[in-house]
């Protein structure tokens, strides 16, 4: 159901896949919301502790930064697994979600649901199984390289070339 919900009462999503947001993109979204309001409602889950964010982290942050008291939200009743899946699906096919964020997201799902096969995970995420298995190599990269990828300081292609080039 669609409702206006208090911004202050929305709990953070522990499954949020996006850990790095370019400041200029956030500022642009904030300016848009300041001018036009929140056009696309966020999604929240009704849980025992209150309302937990499922999708719309950047919109919620912008609304909080702008001092909004309420935000339009689609309120759902979801299981923890559904919250995780929806959170990841919401972000998976976005251009600005880095490969490292995707890999960490897949890894979190695999750790939370160890019996889930790569084929099942791929089907849930709308991907090919080989995309999931090839993503695992990124977890083996040194943390500074992962952070540089996230920040856009280096490209995925340059990392792939440097890890496959013999020394």
mmCIF file of C-alpha atoms in Angstrom:
data_model
loop_
_atom_site.group_PDB
_atom_site.id
_atom_site.type_symbol
_atom_site.label_atom_id
_atom_site.label_comp_id
_atom_site.label_asym_id
_atom_site.label_seq_id
_atom_site.Cartn_x
_atom_site.Cartn_y
_atom_site.Cartn_z
ATOM 1 C CA UNK A 1 0.000 0.000 0.000
ATOM 2 C CA UNK A 2 1.180 3.533 -0.750
ATOM 3 C CA UNK A 3 1.523 5.832 2.257
ATOM 4 C CA UNK A 4 3.318 8.918 3.516
ATOM 5 C CA UNK A 5 5.600 7.665 6.286
ATOM 6 C CA UNK A 6 7.715 9.583 8.823
ATOM 7 C CA UNK A 7 11.296 9.866 7.579
ATOM 8 C CA UNK A 8 12.746 9.700 11.100
ATOM 9 C CA UNK A 9 11.161 6.323 11.835
ATOM 10 C CA UNK A 10 12.607 4.392 8.898
ATOM 11 C CA UNK A 11 15.222 1.847 9.932
ATOM 12 C CA UNK A 12 18.345 1.243 7.837
ATOM 13 C CA UNK A 13 18.476 -1.820 5.633
ATOM 14 C CA UNK A 14 21.177 -4.279 6.776
ATOM 15 C CA UNK A 15 21.236 -5.737 3.246
ATOM 16 C CA UNK A 16 21.901 -2.448 1.464
ATOM 17 C CA UNK A 17 24.245 -3.331 -1.409
ATOM 18 C CA UNK A 18 25.354 0.197 -2.249
ATOM 19 C CA UNK A 19 28.170 1.194 0.065
ATOM 20 C CA UNK A 20 29.669 3.946 -2.059
ATOM 21 C CA UNK A 21 27.716 6.781 -3.712
ATOM 22 C CA UNK A 22 29.362 9.478 -5.781
ATOM 23 C CA UNK A 23 28.700 12.755 -3.982
ATOM 24 C CA UNK A 24 27.856 14.629 -7.200
ATOM 25 C CA UNK A 25 25.164 12.058 -8.052
ATOM 26 C CA UNK A 26 23.661 12.399 -4.573
ATOM 27 C CA UNK A 27 23.732 16.204 -4.788
ATOM 28 C CA UNK A 28 22.000 16.052 -8.164
ATOM 29 C CA UNK A 29 19.277 13.794 -6.752
ATOM 30 C CA UNK A 30 18.907 16.080 -3.754
ATOM 31 C CA UNK A 31 18.461 19.113 -6.024
ATOM 32 C CA UNK A 32 15.832 17.260 -8.050
ATOM 33 C CA UNK A 33 13.920 16.222 -4.923
ATOM 34 C CA UNK A 34 14.137 19.747 -3.565
ATOM 35 C CA UNK A 35 12.551 21.066 -6.775
ATOM 36 C CA UNK A 36 10.042 18.329 -7.533
ATOM 37 C CA UNK A 37 9.651 16.241 -4.416
ATOM 38 C CA UNK A 38 10.094 12.473 -4.243
ATOM 39 C CA UNK A 39 8.620 11.265 -7.529
ATOM 40 C CA UNK A 40 9.231 7.528 -7.052
ATOM 41 C CA UNK A 41 8.196 6.175 -3.639
ATOM 42 C CA UNK A 42 10.703 4.251 -1.560
ATOM 43 C CA UNK A 43 9.841 0.705 -0.482
ATOM 44 C CA UNK A 44 9.719 -0.180 3.199
ATOM 45 C CA UNK A 45 9.060 -3.412 5.040
ATOM 46 C CA UNK A 46 6.712 -3.558 7.986
ATOM 47 C CA UNK A 47 8.676 -5.545 10.574
ATOM 48 C CA UNK A 48 8.552 -6.088 14.327
ATOM 49 C CA UNK A 49 10.835 -3.072 14.951
ATOM 50 C CA UNK A 50 8.876 -0.696 12.680
ATOM 51 C CA UNK A 51 9.479 0.238 9.047
ATOM 52 C CA UNK A 52 12.737 -0.913 7.455
ATOM 53 C CA UNK A 53 14.025 0.488 4.178
ATOM 54 C CA UNK A 54 14.026 -2.033 1.331
ATOM 55 C CA UNK A 55 14.689 0.200 -1.679
ATOM 56 C CA UNK A 56 15.369 3.895 -2.094
ATOM 57 C CA UNK A 57 18.388 4.602 0.103
ATOM 58 C CA UNK A 58 19.521 7.624 -1.924
ATOM 59 C CA UNK A 59 16.016 9.132 -2.021
ATOM 60 C CA UNK A 60 15.631 8.625 1.735
ATOM 61 C CA UNK A 61 19.037 10.191 2.418
ATOM 62 C CA UNK A 62 18.158 13.176 0.218
ATOM 63 C CA UNK A 63 14.809 13.611 1.990
ATOM 64 C CA UNK A 64 16.541 13.457 5.381
ATOM 65 C CA UNK A 65 19.213 15.936 4.275
ATOM 66 C CA UNK A 66 16.486 18.304 3.043
ATOM 67 C CA UNK A 67 14.615 18.077 6.340
ATOM 68 C CA UNK A 68 11.525 16.311 4.981
ATOM 69 C CA UNK A 69 9.249 15.037 7.734
ATOM 70 C CA UNK A 70 7.485 12.437 5.530
ATOM 71 C CA UNK A 71 8.269 10.502 2.359
ATOM 72 C CA UNK A 72 6.020 8.526 0.003
ATOM 73 C CA UNK A 73 6.553 4.816 0.518
ATOM 74 C CA UNK A 74 5.165 1.528 -0.627
ATOM 75 C CA UNK A 75 4.697 -0.460 2.573
ATOM 76 C CA UNK A 76 5.103 -4.220 2.224
ATOM 77 C CA UNK A 77 5.156 -7.216 4.571
ATOM 78 C CA UNK A 78 8.208 -9.266 3.544
ATOM 79 C CA UNK A 79 10.342 -12.076 4.913
ATOM 80 C CA UNK A 80 14.031 -11.321 5.588
ATOM 81 C CA UNK A 81 14.931 -13.281 2.438
ATOM 82 C CA UNK A 82 12.487 -11.224 0.352
ATOM 83 C CA UNK A 83 13.920 -7.997 1.805
ATOM 84 C CA UNK A 84 17.413 -9.077 0.792
ATOM 85 C CA UNK A 85 16.320 -10.125 -2.703
ATOM 86 C CA UNK A 86 14.327 -6.949 -3.347
ATOM 87 C CA UNK A 87 17.130 -4.739 -2.036
ATOM 88 C CA UNK A 88 19.630 -6.353 -4.341
ATOM 89 C CA UNK A 89 17.344 -6.550 -7.363
ATOM 90 C CA UNK A 90 16.514 -2.858 -6.987
ATOM 91 C CA UNK A 91 20.198 -2.016 -7.333
ATOM 92 C CA UNK A 92 21.576 -4.820 -9.475
ATOM 93 C CA UNK A 93 20.688 -3.503 -12.904
ATOM 94 C CA UNK A 94 21.672 0.091 -12.246
ATOM 95 C CA UNK A 95 24.608 1.501 -14.113
ATOM 96 C CA UNK A 96 26.136 3.170 -11.066
ATOM 97 C CA UNK A 97 26.325 0.021 -8.949
ATOM 98 C CA UNK A 98 29.947 -1.066 -9.210
ATOM 99 C CA UNK A 99 31.062 -4.598 -9.943
ATOM 100 C CA UNK A 100 32.623 -4.756 -6.474
ATOM 101 C CA UNK A 101 29.265 -3.794 -4.900
ATOM 102 C CA UNK A 102 27.579 -6.521 -6.975
ATOM 103 C CA UNK A 103 30.122 -9.127 -5.911
ATOM 104 C CA UNK A 104 29.820 -8.197 -2.244
ATOM 105 C CA UNK A 105 26.045 -8.339 -2.611
ATOM 106 C CA UNK A 106 26.251 -11.872 -4.094
ATOM 107 C CA UNK A 107 28.647 -12.917 -1.340
ATOM 108 C CA UNK A 108 26.294 -11.638 1.381
ATOM 109 C CA UNK A 109 23.427 -13.628 -0.109
ATOM 110 C CA UNK A 110 25.569 -16.770 -0.320
ATOM 111 C CA UNK A 111 26.690 -16.408 3.316
ATOM 112 C CA UNK A 112 23.159 -15.724 4.564
ATOM 113 C CA UNK A 113 21.668 -18.586 2.487
ATOM 114 C CA UNK A 114 24.498 -21.142 2.117
ATOM 115 C CA UNK A 115 22.225 -23.760 0.507
ATOM 116 C CA UNK A 116 21.379 -21.418 -2.370
ATOM 117 C CA UNK A 117 23.157 -22.576 -5.521
ATOM 118 C CA UNK A 118 24.795 -20.200 -7.995
ATOM 119 C CA UNK A 119 22.160 -21.230 -10.546
ATOM 120 C CA UNK A 120 19.343 -20.340 -8.119
ATOM 121 C CA UNK A 121 21.001 -17.042 -7.222
ATOM 122 C CA UNK A 122 21.479 -16.216 -10.903
ATOM 123 C CA UNK A 123 17.838 -17.050 -11.669
ATOM 124 C CA UNK A 124 16.642 -14.867 -8.782
ATOM 125 C CA UNK A 125 18.807 -11.956 -9.951
ATOM 126 C CA UNK A 126 18.018 -12.339 -13.646
ATOM 127 C CA UNK A 127 21.617 -13.219 -14.523
ATOM 128 C CA UNK A 128 23.475 -16.116 -16.122
ATOM 129 C CA UNK A 129 25.146 -18.535 -13.665
ATOM 130 C CA UNK A 130 28.563 -17.812 -15.194
ATOM 131 C CA UNK A 131 28.120 -14.115 -14.292
ATOM 132 C CA UNK A 132 27.821 -15.103 -10.635
ATOM 133 C CA UNK A 133 30.787 -17.478 -10.709
ATOM 134 C CA UNK A 134 33.035 -15.023 -12.582
ATOM 135 C CA UNK A 135 32.169 -12.321 -10.054
ATOM 136 C CA UNK A 136 33.757 -14.322 -7.223
ATOM 137 C CA UNK A 137 37.273 -13.518 -8.504
ATOM 138 C CA UNK A 138 36.733 -9.888 -7.488
ATOM 139 C CA UNK A 139 36.474 -10.904 -3.829
ATOM 140 C CA UNK A 140 40.059 -12.121 -4.045
ATOM 141 C CA UNK A 141 41.353 -8.686 -5.054
ATOM 142 C CA UNK A 142 43.172 -6.681 -2.380
ATOM 143 C CA UNK A 143 40.843 -4.332 -0.500
ATOM 144 C CA UNK A 144 42.603 -1.169 -1.826
ATOM 145 C CA UNK A 145 41.963 -2.372 -5.388
ATOM 146 C CA UNK A 146 38.309 -3.059 -4.562
ATOM 147 C CA UNK A 147 37.978 0.452 -3.079
ATOM 148 C CA UNK A 148 39.652 2.026 -6.147
ATOM 149 C CA UNK A 149 37.186 0.180 -8.378
ATOM 150 C CA UNK A 150 34.260 1.379 -6.266
ATOM 151 C CA UNK A 151 35.430 4.969 -6.421
ATOM 152 C CA UNK A 152 35.919 4.786 -10.191
ATOM 153 C CA UNK A 153 39.672 5.446 -9.886
ATOM 154 C CA UNK A 154 40.429 2.342 -11.960
ATOM 155 C CA UNK A 155 38.301 0.366 -14.392
ATOM 156 C CA UNK A 156 37.229 -3.251 -14.162
ATOM 157 C CA UNK A 157 39.005 -3.842 -17.485
ATOM 158 C CA UNK A 158 42.346 -2.610 -16.165
ATOM 159 C CA UNK A 159 42.068 -4.899 -13.138
ATOM 160 C CA UNK A 160 41.135 -7.861 -15.346
ATOM 161 C CA UNK A 161 44.108 -7.164 -17.632
ATOM 162 C CA UNK A 162 46.541 -6.743 -14.740
ATOM 163 C CA UNK A 163 45.400 -9.952 -13.021
ATOM 164 C CA UNK A 164 45.607 -12.027 -16.207
ATOM 165 C CA UNK A 165 48.864 -10.584 -17.543
ATOM 166 C CA UNK A 166 51.884 -12.749 -16.653
ATOM 167 C CA UNK A 167 54.593 -10.965 -14.661
#
